[in-house]
Amino acid sequence: NAGVTQTPKFRILKIGQSMTLQCTQDMNHNYMYWYRQDPGMGLKLIYYSVGAGITDKGEVPNGYNVSRSTTEDFPLRLELAAPSQTSVYFCASSFLQLAREGEKLFFGSGTQLSVL
Amino acid sequence: KNEVEQSPQNLTAQEGEFITINCSYSVGISALHWLQQHPGGGIVSLFMLSSGKKKHGRLIATINIQEKHSSLHITASHPRDSAVYICAVRYSGGGADGLTFGKGTHLIIQP
């Protein structure tokens, strides 16, 4: 199994450009998440999904959009890139709600995004 | 705002030393995660625990619910243990992920 596959690994955008970060998982997980990691800070939740067709905002959703048309895929869209969106982005998934013993988060390898 | 505090922020030790990383949180939780972020950036879940103690190889995680504190121990540390260790808690009543992450402890093990 590939686990959580996230692309691209690196990207440089100009202010105002748009892009989509791709995320796919092959573990049949219901829950998927997008986090951003800024230097010296803890991971922050951008958006999450509890199943195909269901998405909701996390702690820092402004400037981003998501969709979940299938169980496997959870792309993150940046519409008008701003320097404040320079960060490392991680996609993650879990089978259930991370509230029971043994539950684990599975992470993609991350995308380093710079907006100049 | 509920926060997660980790200490130390940075830790450099010699190979073979016993390592302890601490995590404190502010209110009741339903679960606590320890994660490892490799130098290349990838993140791996190490443990999820809600009480007591868990062991996996040279890694031991403990949690004291009353004191709102967890520790991650590494025995017989090795340079390959060099990584950032992240604590995350799931506050009772949290949303879909409900996780609040600490800023991480940057560990370097020197040969």
Short mmCIF file of C-alpha atoms in Angstrom, two decimals, chain A residues 7-116:
data_model
loop_
_atom_site.label_atom_id
_atom_site.label_comp_id
_atom_site.label_asym_id
_atom_site.label_seq_id
_atom_site.Cartn_x
_atom_site.Cartn_y
_atom_site.Cartn_z
CA THR A 7 1.93 16.07 -4.67
CA PRO A 8 3.82 18.20 -5.48
CA LYS A 9 6.71 18.14 -3.00
CA PHE A 10 7.81 21.67 -3.75
CA ARG A 11 6.20 24.63 -5.47
CA ILE A 12 6.89 28.32 -5.91
CA LEU A 13 3.94 30.54 -6.73
CA LYS A 14 3.67 34.18 -7.59
CA ILE A 15 1.21 36.34 -5.64
CA GLY A 16 -2.26 35.92 -7.09
CA GLN A 17 -1.62 32.58 -8.80
CA SER A 18 -3.72 29.52 -8.08
CA MET A 19 -2.82 25.91 -7.54
CA THR A 20 -4.15 22.61 -6.28
CA LEU A 21 -2.33 20.34 -3.87
CA GLN A 22 -3.26 16.76 -4.55
CA CYS A 23 -3.81 14.13 -1.86
CA THR A 24 -4.88 10.55 -2.27
CA GLN A 25 -4.99 7.62 0.14
CA ASP A 26 -5.46 3.93 -0.56
CA MET A 27 -6.39 2.76 2.96
CA ASN A 28 -10.14 3.34 2.60
CA HIS A 29 -10.00 5.92 5.39
CA ASN A 30 -13.10 7.96 6.09
CA TYR A 31 -11.36 10.95 7.65
CA MET A 32 -8.97 13.17 5.75
CA TYR A 33 -7.28 16.40 6.83
CA TRP A 34 -5.18 19.25 5.53
CA TYR A 35 -2.70 20.89 7.90
CA ARG A 36 -0.19 23.65 7.51
CA GLN A 37 3.05 23.85 9.45
CA ASP A 38 4.71 27.22 9.89
CA PRO A 39 8.25 27.54 11.27
CA GLY A 40 8.31 27.19 15.05
CA MET A 41 4.57 26.57 15.25
CA GLY A 42 2.37 23.54 15.77
CA LEU A 43 0.39 22.03 12.94
CA LYS A 44 -2.85 23.90 12.21
CA LEU A 45 -5.93 22.30 10.68
CA ILE A 46 -7.10 23.97 7.46
CA TYR A 47 -9.98 21.74 6.35
CA TYR A 48 -11.15 18.24 7.05
CA SER A 49 -13.55 15.68 5.63
CA VAL A 50 -15.41 12.86 7.34
CA GLY A 51 -16.38 11.13 4.11
CA ALA A 52 -17.04 11.62 0.42
CA GLY A 53 -19.14 14.72 -0.17
CA ILE A 54 -18.64 16.09 3.36
CA THR A 55 -16.09 18.76 4.20
CA ASP A 56 -15.76 21.36 6.92
CA LYS A 57 -13.50 24.18 7.99
CA GLY A 58 -10.73 23.80 10.48
CA GLU A 59 -8.86 26.44 12.42
CA VAL A 60 -7.29 28.37 9.49
CA PRO A 61 -9.50 27.94 6.35
CA ASN A 62 -9.26 31.42 4.84
CA GLY A 63 -7.77 31.44 1.35
CA TYR A 64 -8.32 27.72 0.77
CA ASN A 65 -10.99 25.43 -0.62
CA VAL A 66 -11.41 21.67 -0.66
CA SER A 67 -13.59 19.02 -2.22
CA ARG A 68 -14.09 15.31 -1.53
CA SER A 69 -15.76 13.63 -4.47
CA THR A 70 -14.32 10.20 -3.66
CA THR A 71 -13.13 8.42 -0.52
CA GLU A 72 -9.57 8.38 -1.88
CA ASP A 73 -8.99 11.98 -2.96
CA PHE A 74 -8.97 15.23 -1.00
CA PRO A 75 -7.42 18.09 -3.02
CA LEU A 76 -6.66 21.49 -1.48
CA ARG A 77 -7.12 24.54 -3.67
CA LEU A 78 -5.39 27.90 -3.23
CA GLU A 79 -7.23 30.46 -5.34
CA LEU A 80 -5.28 33.70 -4.98
CA ALA A 81 -1.94 32.90 -3.43
CA ALA A 82 -0.61 35.31 -0.82
CA PRO A 83 2.78 35.42 0.95
CA SER A 84 1.00 34.43 4.19
CA GLN A 85 0.32 31.06 2.61
CA THR A 86 4.01 30.24 2.43
CA SER A 87 4.17 27.12 4.55
CA VAL A 88 4.59 23.36 4.55
CA TYR A 89 1.31 21.57 3.88
CA PHE A 90 0.48 18.08 5.05
CA CYS A 91 -2.40 15.89 4.07
CA ALA A 92 -3.37 13.17 6.55
CA SER A 93 -5.98 10.49 6.97
CA SER A 94 -7.41 8.24 9.66
CA PHE A 95 -9.92 5.42 9.68
CA LEU A 96 -11.95 6.78 12.56
CA GLN A 97 -12.10 9.88 14.66
CA LEU A 98 -8.79 9.60 16.53
CA ALA A 99 -10.56 9.22 19.84
CA ARG A 100 -10.01 5.52 20.50
CA GLU A 101 -6.98 3.52 21.55
CA GLY A 102 -4.92 2.48 18.57
CA GLU A 103 -6.22 5.15 16.22
CA LYS A 104 -3.47 6.70 14.15
CA LEU A 105 -2.98 9.57 11.77
CA PHE A 106 -1.23 8.75 8.51
CA PHE A 107 0.56 11.64 6.86
CA GLY A 108 1.62 12.46 3.34
CA SER A 109 5.21 13.55 2.77
CA GLY A 110 4.37 17.25 2.69
CA THR A 111 4.42 20.09 0.19
CA GLN A 112 6.77 23.02 0.69
CA LEU A 113 5.05 26.04 -0.83
CA SER A 114 6.59 29.47 -1.28
CA VAL A 115 4.53 32.45 -2.44
CA LEU A 116 6.70 35.30 -3.72
#
